[in-house]
Coordinates of C-alpha atoms in Angstrom, one line a residue:
Chain I
X123 CA 39.2 89.5 -25.2
X124 CA 35.8 90.6 -26.1
X125 CA 33.5 90.5 -23.0
X126 CA 30.5 92.2 -24.1
X127 CA 27.6 91.4 -26.4
X128 CA 28.1 94.8 -28.1
X129 CA 31.3 93.1 -30.1
X130 CA 29.7 89.5 -30.3
X131 CA 26.0 88.9 -31.7
X132 CA 24.1 86.8 -29.4
X133 CA 22.8 83.3 -30.7
X134 CA 19.5 83.8 -32.8
X135 CA 16.1 83.0 -31.1
X136 CA 14.8 83.1 -27.7
X137 CA 16.7 81.9 -24.7
X138 CA 14.8 80.1 -22.3
X139 CA 17.6 78.5 -20.2
X140 CA 16.2 79.7 -17.1
X141 CA 12.8 78.2 -17.7
X142 CA 13.5 74.8 -16.5
X143 CA 15.4 76.2 -13.4
X144 CA 12.3 78.4 -12.5
X145 CA 10.1 75.5 -12.8
X146 CA 12.2 73.5 -10.5
X147 CA 12.4 76.2 -8.0
X148 CA 8.7 76.4 -7.8
X149 CA 8.5 72.8 -7.2
X150 CA 10.4 73.5 -4.1
X151 CA 7.7 75.6 -2.5
X152 CA 5.4 72.7 -2.9
X153 CA 2.3 75.0 -4.0
X154 CA 3.1 77.5 -1.4
X155 CA 3.8 81.2 -1.8
X156 CA 6.8 81.6 -4.1
X157 CA 9.0 84.7 -3.2
X158 CA 7.5 87.8 -4.8
X159 CA 10.1 90.2 -6.7
X160 CA 10.5 93.3 -5.4
X161 CA 8.7 95.7 -7.5
X162 CA 9.5 99.5 -7.5
X163 CA 5.7 100.6 -7.8
X164 CA 6.8 104.0 -9.1
X165 CA 6.3 107.2 -10.6
X166 CA 9.1 108.4 -13.1
X167 CA 8.8 111.0 -15.6
X168 CA 11.1 112.8 -18.2
X169 CA 11.0 116.1 -20.1
X170 CA 13.1 117.3 -23.1
X171 CA 13.8 121.2 -22.7
X172 CA 15.5 123.8 -24.4
X173 CA 19.2 122.9 -23.4
X174 CA 18.8 119.2 -22.5
X175 CA 16.6 116.5 -20.7
X176 CA 15.2 116.6 -17.2
X177 CA 14.5 113.1 -15.6
X178 CA 12.5 112.7 -12.3
X179 CA 11.7 109.8 -10.0
X180 CA 10.2 109.2 -6.6
X181 CA 12.2 107.2 -3.9
X182 CA 9.7 104.5 -2.5
X183 CA 10.3 100.7 -3.2
X184 CA 7.6 98.5 -2.2
X185 CA 7.3 94.7 -1.7
X186 CA 3.7 94.1 -2.5
X187 CA 2.1 96.3 0.4
X188 CA 5.1 97.0 2.7
X189 CA 7.5 99.9 2.0
X190 CA 10.9 98.2 1.4
X191 CA 13.1 101.1 0.9
X192 CA 12.1 104.6 1.6
X193 CA 15.1 106.3 -0.3
X194 CA 16.0 104.0 -3.1
X195 CA 17.7 105.5 -6.2
X196 CA 15.7 105.1 -9.4
X197 CA 17.8 107.3 -11.8
X198 CA 20.6 105.1 -13.1
X199 CA 23.9 106.0 -14.5
X200 CA 24.4 104.8 -18.1
X201 CA 27.2 107.0 -19.7
X202 CA 28.4 110.6 -18.6
X203 CA 25.7 112.1 -21.0
X204 CA 22.9 109.3 -20.6
X205 CA 20.7 108.5 -17.5
X206 CA 17.9 106.1 -17.3
X207 CA 15.0 105.9 -14.8
X208 CA 13.6 102.5 -14.1
X209 CA 10.2 101.2 -13.0
X210 CA 9.0 97.6 -12.5
X211 CA 11.1 94.7 -10.9
X212 CA 13.8 96.2 -9.0
X213 CA 16.4 93.6 -9.8
X214 CA 15.6 93.9 -13.4
X215 CA 15.9 97.5 -13.6
X216 CA 19.1 97.5 -11.7
X217 CA 20.8 94.6 -13.6
X218 CA 19.7 95.9 -17.1
X219 CA 21.0 99.3 -16.6
X220 CA 24.3 98.1 -15.1
X221 CA 24.8 95.8 -18.1
X222 CA 23.8 98.5 -20.5
X223 CA 26.4 101.0 -19.0
X224 CA 29.2 98.5 -19.0
X225 CA 28.5 97.6 -22.7
X226 CA 28.4 101.3 -23.5
X227 CA 31.8 101.9 -21.7
X228 CA 33.6 99.2 -23.5
X229 CA 32.0 100.5 -26.9
X230 CA 33.4 104.1 -26.2
X231 CA 36.7 102.8 -25.0
X232 CA 37.1 100.7 -28.2
X233 CA 35.8 103.4 -30.5
X234 CA 37.0 106.5 -28.9
X235 CA 33.6 108.0 -29.3
X236 CA 30.8 109.2 -26.8
X237 CA 27.9 106.8 -26.8
X238 CA 24.7 107.9 -28.3
X239 CA 21.3 107.6 -26.8
X240 CA 19.9 105.6 -29.9
X241 CA 22.8 103.1 -29.3
X242 CA 21.5 102.6 -25.6
X243 CA 18.0 102.2 -26.8
X244 CA 18.9 99.8 -29.3
X245 CA 20.7 97.5 -27.0
X246 CA 18.0 97.6 -24.5
X247 CA 15.4 96.8 -27.1
X248 CA 17.6 93.7 -28.3
X249 CA 17.9 92.3 -24.9
X250 CA 14.3 92.9 -23.5
X251 CA 12.8 91.4 -26.8
X252 CA 15.1 88.5 -26.6
X253 CA 13.9 87.5 -23.2
X254 CA 10.3 87.9 -24.3
X255 CA 9.0 90.2 -21.6
X256 CA 10.3 88.1 -18.7
X257 CA 12.6 90.8 -17.6
X258 CA 10.1 93.2 -16.0
X259 CA 11.9 96.6 -16.7
X260 CA 10.1 99.7 -17.8
X261 CA 12.7 102.3 -18.6
X262 CA 12.9 106.0 -19.4
X263 CA 16.2 106.8 -21.2
X264 CA 17.1 110.4 -21.5
X265 CA 20.5 112.0 -22.7
X266 CA 22.4 114.6 -24.7
X267 CA 24.6 113.8 -27.6
X268 CA 26.1 115.3 -30.6
X269 CA 22.9 114.9 -32.4
X270 CA 20.7 116.6 -30.0
X271 CA 18.5 116.1 -26.7
X272 CA 16.6 112.8 -26.8
X273 CA 14.1 111.0 -24.5
X274 CA 13.1 107.4 -25.2
X275 CA 11.0 104.9 -23.4
X276 CA 11.7 101.1 -23.6
X277 CA 8.9 98.7 -22.5
X278 CA 9.6 95.0 -21.0
X279 CA 8.7 93.5 -24.3
X280 CA 11.1 95.5 -26.3
X281 CA 8.9 98.4 -27.6
X282 CA 10.4 101.7 -28.0
X283 CA 9.0 105.2 -28.2
X284 CA 10.7 108.6 -29.0
X285 CA 8.8 111.3 -27.1
X286 CA 9.3 114.8 -26.0
X287 CA 7.9 114.0 -22.5
X288 CA 6.5 111.1 -20.6
X289 CA 6.0 109.1 -17.5
X290 CA 6.0 105.5 -16.3
X291 CA 5.2 103.4 -13.5
X292 CA 2.2 102.9 -11.3
X293 CA 1.8 106.5 -10.7
X294 CA 2.2 107.4 -14.5
X295 CA -1.4 108.4 -15.2
X296 CA -1.4 110.9 -12.3
X297 CA 2.0 112.3 -13.5
X298 CA 1.0 112.4 -17.2
X299 CA -2.0 114.7 -16.3
X300 CA 0.3 117.5 -15.1
X301 CA 2.7 117.0 -17.9
X302 CA 0.0 117.2 -20.4
X303 CA -1.2 120.4 -19.1
X304 CA 2.1 122.1 -18.4
X305 CA 4.4 120.8 -21.1
X306 CA 5.4 123.3 -23.9
X307 CA 8.5 122.8 -26.5
X308 CA 11.7 124.5 -25.6
X309 CA 11.0 125.2 -21.9
X310 CA 13.7 126.9 -19.6
X311 CA 15.5 124.8 -17.1
X312 CA 13.9 126.0 -13.9
X313 CA 10.4 125.7 -15.5
X314 CA 11.2 122.2 -16.7
X315 CA 12.4 121.1 -13.3
X316 CA 9.3 122.4 -11.8
X317 CA 7.2 120.6 -14.3
X318 CA 8.8 117.4 -13.6
X319 CA 8.7 117.9 -9.9
X320 CA 4.9 118.7 -9.9
X321 CA 4.4 115.5 -12.0
X322 CA 6.3 113.2 -9.6
X323 CA 4.4 115.0 -6.6
X324 CA 1.1 114.2 -8.3
X325 CA 2.3 110.5 -8.6
X326 CA 3.3 110.3 -5.1
X327 CA 0.1 111.9 -3.8
X328 CA -2.3 109.7 -6.0
X329 CA -0.5 106.4 -6.1
X330 CA 0.1 104.2 -3.2
X331 CA 3.1 102.7 -4.7
X332 CA 5.0 106.0 -4.9
X333 CA 6.2 108.2 -2.1
X334 CA 8.7 109.7 0.0
X335 CA 11.3 112.1 -1.9
X336 CA 11.7 113.3 -5.4
X337 CA 15.0 112.9 -7.1
X338 CA 15.8 114.9 -10.3
X339 CA 18.5 114.6 -12.9
X340 CA 19.4 117.4 -15.4
X341 CA 21.4 116.3 -18.3
X342 CA 22.9 119.2 -20.6
X343 CA 25.7 119.5 -23.0
X344 CA 27.8 121.1 -20.3
X345 CA 27.2 118.3 -17.7
X346 CA 24.9 116.3 -15.4
X347 CA 23.3 117.9 -12.4
X348 CA 22.1 114.8 -10.2
X349 CA 20.1 116.3 -7.3
X350 CA 19.1 113.6 -4.8
X351 CA 16.9 114.6 -3.0
X352 CA 15.4 117.6 -5.1
X353 CA 12.6 117.8 -2.9
X354 CA 12.2 116.1 0.7
X355 CA 9.1 114.7 1.9
X356 CA 7.1 117.2 3.7
X357 CA 6.3 114.5 6.3
X358 CA 8.6 114.4 9.2
X359 CA 8.7 112.0 12.2
X360 CA 6.7 113.7 14.9
X361 CA 6.4 110.9 17.4
X362 CA 6.2 112.3 20.9
X363 CA 7.5 109.4 23.1
X364 CA 10.9 108.0 23.3
X365 CA 11.3 104.2 22.6
X366 CA 14.6 103.5 24.2
X367 CA 15.6 100.5 26.1
X368 CA 17.8 100.2 29.0
X369 CA 21.0 98.0 28.6
X370 CA 19.9 94.6 30.0
X371 CA 16.1 94.7 29.0
X372 CA 16.6 91.6 26.6
X373 CA 17.0 88.5 28.8
X374 CA 20.3 86.6 28.3
X375 CA 19.7 82.8 28.4
X376 CA 23.2 81.5 28.0
X377 CA 26.5 83.1 27.7
X378 CA 29.6 81.5 26.2
X379 CA 32.9 83.4 26.2
X380 CA 35.6 82.3 23.7
X381 CA 39.0 84.2 24.5
X382 CA 41.0 85.0 21.5
X383 CA 44.4 83.9 22.0
X384 CA 46.8 86.8 20.8
X385 CA 50.5 87.1 20.6
X386 CA 52.3 90.4 20.9
X387 CA 54.5 90.3 17.6
X388 CA 55.7 93.7 17.2
X389 CA 55.1 96.9 19.3
X390 CA 55.7 100.4 18.1
X391 CA 55.0 103.4 20.2
X392 CA 54.2 106.8 18.6
X393 CA 54.1 109.9 20.7
X394 CA 51.1 112.0 20.4
X395 CA 51.7 115.6 20.4
X396 CA 49.2 117.0 23.0
X397 CA 50.6 120.4 23.4
Chain O
X555 CA 14.6 70.7 -29.4
X556 CA 14.8 71.6 -25.7
X557 CA 12.9 74.7 -26.1
X558 CA 10.0 72.8 -27.8
X559 CA 9.7 70.1 -25.3
X560 CA 9.7 72.7 -22.6
X561 CA 6.6 74.5 -24.1
X562 CA 4.6 71.1 -24.8
X563 CA 5.1 69.5 -21.5
X564 CA 4.8 72.5 -19.4
X565 CA 2.4 75.2 -20.9
X566 CA 1.2 76.3 -17.3
X567 CA 4.4 77.9 -16.9
X568 CA 4.2 80.2 -20.0
X569 CA 0.5 81.1 -19.1
X570 CA 1.9 83.4 -16.3
X571 CA 3.3 85.7 -19.1
X572 CA 1.5 85.1 -22.1
X573 CA -2.1 84.3 -23.2
X574 CA -1.8 80.7 -24.4
X575 CA -5.6 79.7 -24.8
X576 CA -9.0 80.6 -23.3
X577 CA -9.0 82.0 -19.7
X578 CA -11.9 81.9 -17.4
X579 CA -12.6 85.1 -15.6
X580 CA -14.6 84.9 -12.6
X581 CA -16.3 88.0 -10.9
X582 CA -15.0 88.4 -7.2
X583 CA -17.6 89.7 -4.8
X584 CA -15.0 90.9 -2.4
X585 CA -12.5 93.8 -2.7
X586 CA -9.9 94.8 -0.3
X587 CA -10.1 98.4 0.9
X588 CA -7.3 98.7 3.4
X589 CA -7.1 100.5 6.6
X590 CA -5.7 99.6 10.1
X591 CA -7.8 99.6 13.3
X592 CA -6.4 99.3 16.9
X593 CA -8.2 99.0 20.3
X594 CA -6.7 99.4 23.7
X595 CA -8.4 98.7 27.1
X596 CA -7.2 100.5 30.2
X597 CA -8.3 100.5 33.9
X598 CA -11.3 102.8 33.3
X599 CA -11.1 103.7 29.7
X600 CA -10.8 102.1 26.0
X601 CA -9.6 103.6 23.0
X602 CA -10.5 102.6 19.5
X603 CA -8.5 104.1 16.7
X604 CA -8.4 103.9 12.8
X605 CA -6.8 105.6 9.9
X606 CA -9.1 107.3 7.4
X607 CA -7.7 106.2 4.1
X608 CA -10.0 104.0 1.7
X609 CA -8.0 102.5 -1.1
X610 CA -8.5 100.0 -3.7
X611 CA -5.5 98.4 -5.6
X612 CA -2.9 101.2 -5.9
X613 CA -5.5 104.1 -5.9
X614 CA -7.2 106.2 -3.1
X615 CA -10.9 106.3 -2.9
X616 CA -11.1 108.4 0.0
X617 CA -8.6 110.2 2.4
X618 CA -11.5 110.7 5.1
X619 CA -13.4 107.5 5.6
X620 CA -12.8 106.7 9.2
X621 CA -13.5 103.0 10.3
X622 CA -14.6 103.3 13.7
X623 CA -18.6 103.3 14.2
X624 CA -20.1 104.4 17.5
X625 CA -22.5 101.7 18.6
X626 CA -23.7 103.0 22.1
X627 CA -22.5 105.4 24.7
X628 CA -20.0 103.0 25.9
X629 CA -19.1 101.0 22.8
X630 CA -17.2 101.7 19.6
X631 CA -16.5 99.2 16.8
X632 CA -13.6 99.3 14.4
X633 CA -14.1 97.4 11.0
X634 CA -11.5 97.1 8.3
X635 CA -11.4 95.0 5.0
X636 CA -14.0 95.1 2.5
X637 CA -15.8 98.6 3.0
X638 CA -19.2 97.2 1.5
X639 CA -19.4 94.5 4.0
X640 CA -18.1 97.2 6.6
X641 CA -21.1 99.3 5.9
X642 CA -23.7 96.4 5.8
X643 CA -22.6 94.9 9.1
X644 CA -22.6 98.1 11.0
X645 CA -26.0 98.7 9.7
X646 CA -27.2 95.3 10.8
X647 CA -25.6 95.8 14.2
X648 CA -27.4 99.2 14.6
X649 CA -30.7 97.7 13.8
X650 CA -30.1 94.8 16.2
X651 CA -29.2 97.1 18.9
X652 CA -32.3 99.2 18.5
X653 CA -34.5 95.9 18.6
X654 CA -32.7 94.8 21.9
X655 CA -33.3 98.3 23.3
X656 CA -37.1 98.1 22.4
X657 CA -37.5 94.6 23.9
X658 CA -35.5 94.9 26.9
X659 CA -35.6 98.6 27.8
X660 CA -31.8 99.0 28.2
X661 CA -28.8 99.2 26.0
X662 CA -26.5 96.3 25.2
X663 CA -23.3 96.1 27.3
X664 CA -20.1 95.5 25.3
X665 CA -19.9 91.8 26.1
X666 CA -23.4 91.2 24.9
X667 CA -22.6 93.1 21.5
X668 CA -19.4 90.9 21.1
X669 CA -21.4 87.7 21.5
X670 CA -24.1 89.0 19.2
X671 CA -21.6 89.9 16.6
X672 CA -20.0 86.4 16.7
X673 CA -23.3 84.9 15.7
X674 CA -24.1 87.2 13.1
X675 CA -20.6 86.6 11.6
X676 CA -20.9 82.9 11.7
X677 CA -24.5 83.2 10.3
X678 CA -22.6 83.7 7.2
X679 CA -19.9 81.2 7.4
X680 CA -20.1 80.1 3.9
X681 CA -20.0 83.4 2.3
X682 CA -18.3 85.6 5.0
X683 CA -18.4 89.2 5.8
X684 CA -14.9 90.1 4.6
X685 CA -14.4 92.4 7.8
X686 CA -11.7 92.3 10.5
X687 CA -13.6 93.8 13.6
X688 CA -12.6 95.1 17.0
X689 CA -15.0 96.3 19.6
X690 CA -13.8 98.6 22.2
X691 CA -15.7 99.9 25.2
X692 CA -16.6 99.6 28.9
X693 CA -18.0 96.6 30.6
X694 CA -20.6 96.5 33.1
X695 CA -18.1 97.1 36.0
X696 CA -16.6 100.3 34.2
X697 CA -13.4 98.6 33.2
X698 CA -12.2 98.9 29.6
X699 CA -12.7 96.0 27.3
X700 CA -11.4 95.0 23.8
X701 CA -13.0 92.2 21.8
X702 CA -11.2 91.0 18.8
X703 CA -12.9 88.7 15.8
X704 CA -12.1 87.0 12.8
X705 CA -14.1 87.3 9.6
X706 CA -16.3 84.2 10.6
X707 CA -17.0 85.2 14.2
X708 CA -14.3 83.6 16.4
X709 CA -13.6 86.2 19.2
X710 CA -11.9 86.6 22.5
X711 CA -11.5 89.3 25.1
X712 CA -8.1 91.2 25.0
X713 CA -6.1 94.1 26.5
X714 CA -5.2 95.4 23.2
X715 CA -5.2 94.3 19.6
X716 CA -4.3 95.6 16.0
X717 CA -6.5 94.5 12.9
X718 CA -6.3 95.1 9.3
X719 CA -3.5 95.7 6.8
X720 CA -0.9 97.0 9.2
X721 CA -1.9 94.9 12.2
X722 CA 1.4 92.6 11.7
X723 CA 3.4 95.6 12.2
X724 CA 1.5 97.0 15.1
X725 CA 0.8 94.2 17.2
X726 CA 4.5 93.3 18.2
X727 CA 4.8 96.9 19.2
X728 CA 1.7 96.8 21.4
X729 CA 3.0 93.5 22.7
X730 CA 6.0 95.1 24.0
X731 CA 4.9 98.5 25.1
X732 CA 1.5 97.6 26.6
X733 CA 2.0 93.8 27.5
X734 CA 5.7 94.4 28.5
X735 CA 6.7 91.2 26.5
X736 CA 10.2 90.2 26.0
X737 CA 11.7 92.7 28.5
X738 CA 13.5 92.0 31.7
X739 CA 13.4 94.1 34.9
X740 CA 10.9 96.7 33.6
X741 CA 8.3 97.9 35.9
X742 CA 4.7 96.8 34.9
X743 CA 3.2 100.2 35.3
X744 CA -0.5 100.3 34.3
X745 CA -1.2 102.2 31.4
X746 CA -2.7 105.7 31.8
X747 CA -5.0 107.5 29.6
X748 CA -2.8 110.1 28.1
X749 CA 0.0 107.8 27.5
X750 CA -2.2 105.3 25.9
X751 CA -3.5 107.9 23.3
X752 CA 0.1 109.0 22.6
X753 CA 1.3 105.4 22.1
X754 CA -1.7 105.0 19.7
X755 CA -0.7 108.1 17.9
X756 CA 3.0 107.1 17.7
X757 CA 2.2 103.7 16.5
X758 CA -0.1 104.9 13.6
X759 CA 2.7 107.3 12.6
X760 CA 5.1 104.3 12.3
X761 CA 2.6 102.2 10.5
X762 CA 1.9 104.8 7.8
X763 CA 5.8 105.1 7.1
X764 CA 5.9 101.2 6.0
X765 CA 2.3 100.4 5.0
X766 CA 0.9 101.9 1.9
X767 CA -2.6 101.1 2.7
X768 CA -2.3 103.3 5.8
X769 CA -2.2 107.0 6.1
X770 CA -3.9 110.4 5.5
X771 CA -5.4 110.9 8.8
X772 CA -6.0 109.0 12.2
X773 CA -9.3 109.0 14.1
X774 CA -9.0 108.2 17.9
X775 CA -12.0 107.5 20.0
X776 CA -11.4 107.5 23.8
X777 CA -14.3 105.9 25.7
X778 CA -14.8 106.7 29.4
X779 CA -17.8 106.9 31.7
X780 CA -18.1 110.6 30.7
X781 CA -18.7 109.7 27.2
X782 CA -16.7 109.2 23.7
X783 CA -14.2 111.9 22.9
X784 CA -13.0 111.9 19.3
X785 CA -9.8 113.3 18.0
X786 CA -8.5 113.5 14.3
X787 CA -4.8 114.1 13.8
X788 CA -3.1 114.1 10.2
X789 CA -1.0 111.3 8.9
X790 CA 1.3 111.0 5.7
X791 CA -0.6 111.5 2.6
X792 CA 1.7 109.8 0.3

């Protein structure tokens, strides 16, 4: 019945099942370019304030130098009281946080308790260390539980830090400058939101891998306020010309029409009241 | 057993993620500073446009570093790629233009500059200038001319060309809007100057949306027989 690794301890040692498969896949490309995983090239930040935790993230996902997604969601749901920002390889952050969320749900159904932030951190740390850094996920976990307001960071090799404020991603240095300058313990809610917003904004302006809008997630004892977007990008589309094409602009080379043979099996008529 | 065998036979696979032995670092003489340039030739005008962002890796060096350089009263060159080589190359071209003027008592024509640039670039065939050049100007008959180059000197005359980091995004749009490619039953109206300038602005706004190296501001140089007119319009800064 047990489906999750919360109830079963995984096999000891490193799991390199996929290493042989990866080597074989690389052989398929014959020395050419292997597909690059989509990295989020991000700015994410978190701050612990008086009543809870504020998490913030930008919304740009890049595939090397091209913007792949202008409105991607980097703040992931883990539990009703725990959210996680992810930087690094997009697939890795998505799947890792999904897996973590499923495991914690099973745990809370089994035990009848709300999950604590430390549990989420420990499960993540175990998993990322087991994969020896091959899962490229840099995560900021924030949440409020019965023991208080917590903010943790988990690195791709499994390192954990418990901190009152931090930022991760390619724009982390720009954001950290703002956080270092403006952070105080026990900030008020509005001040904390402004601080995180300013930190992400600094990342967006200085870092080429971050951009577009800012998402904010406020977690308190009362509940969660996921504001997406908290601040829209100030750059609007101001193109002057219209780029519309008349029907028939694209050349039709061949046309094949396959009629669908339909049989009327049942007919019902319903009067519409058009009075 | 399987794990040990794997590592022994295939240490190269692990090298990507872990340091397994001595690593040789080579000094690279090149850097990629981003930027996009674009040139369009009309009936009696030419436009050379470039963004003004200078970047390296994921950082921005400058938000105000245009890539269009004025060569003569009728020719502008757009250079993108490695900024160090762009600066040196434009200095060399300026010097050669002066020498020509002093020996021949006239300015170089656009076509002559293009031919000269090709030989300058090929002279460094085995340690190239990492620059993507596009020359825009008026030819001897007063018609618009665009010459596009590769880093080692291969060139051709075009009607329109995009170069630099967002070139792959801009070129198909220009092919469609200026070259009327892939369209049926559309009148091939010759491009007016104002429409061309508006198209160039719109196209850069689109490029700035999707290319991280393009943005900040757009510098448009419009070359006519009256002279060279420069405009700067803002683009996305994020």
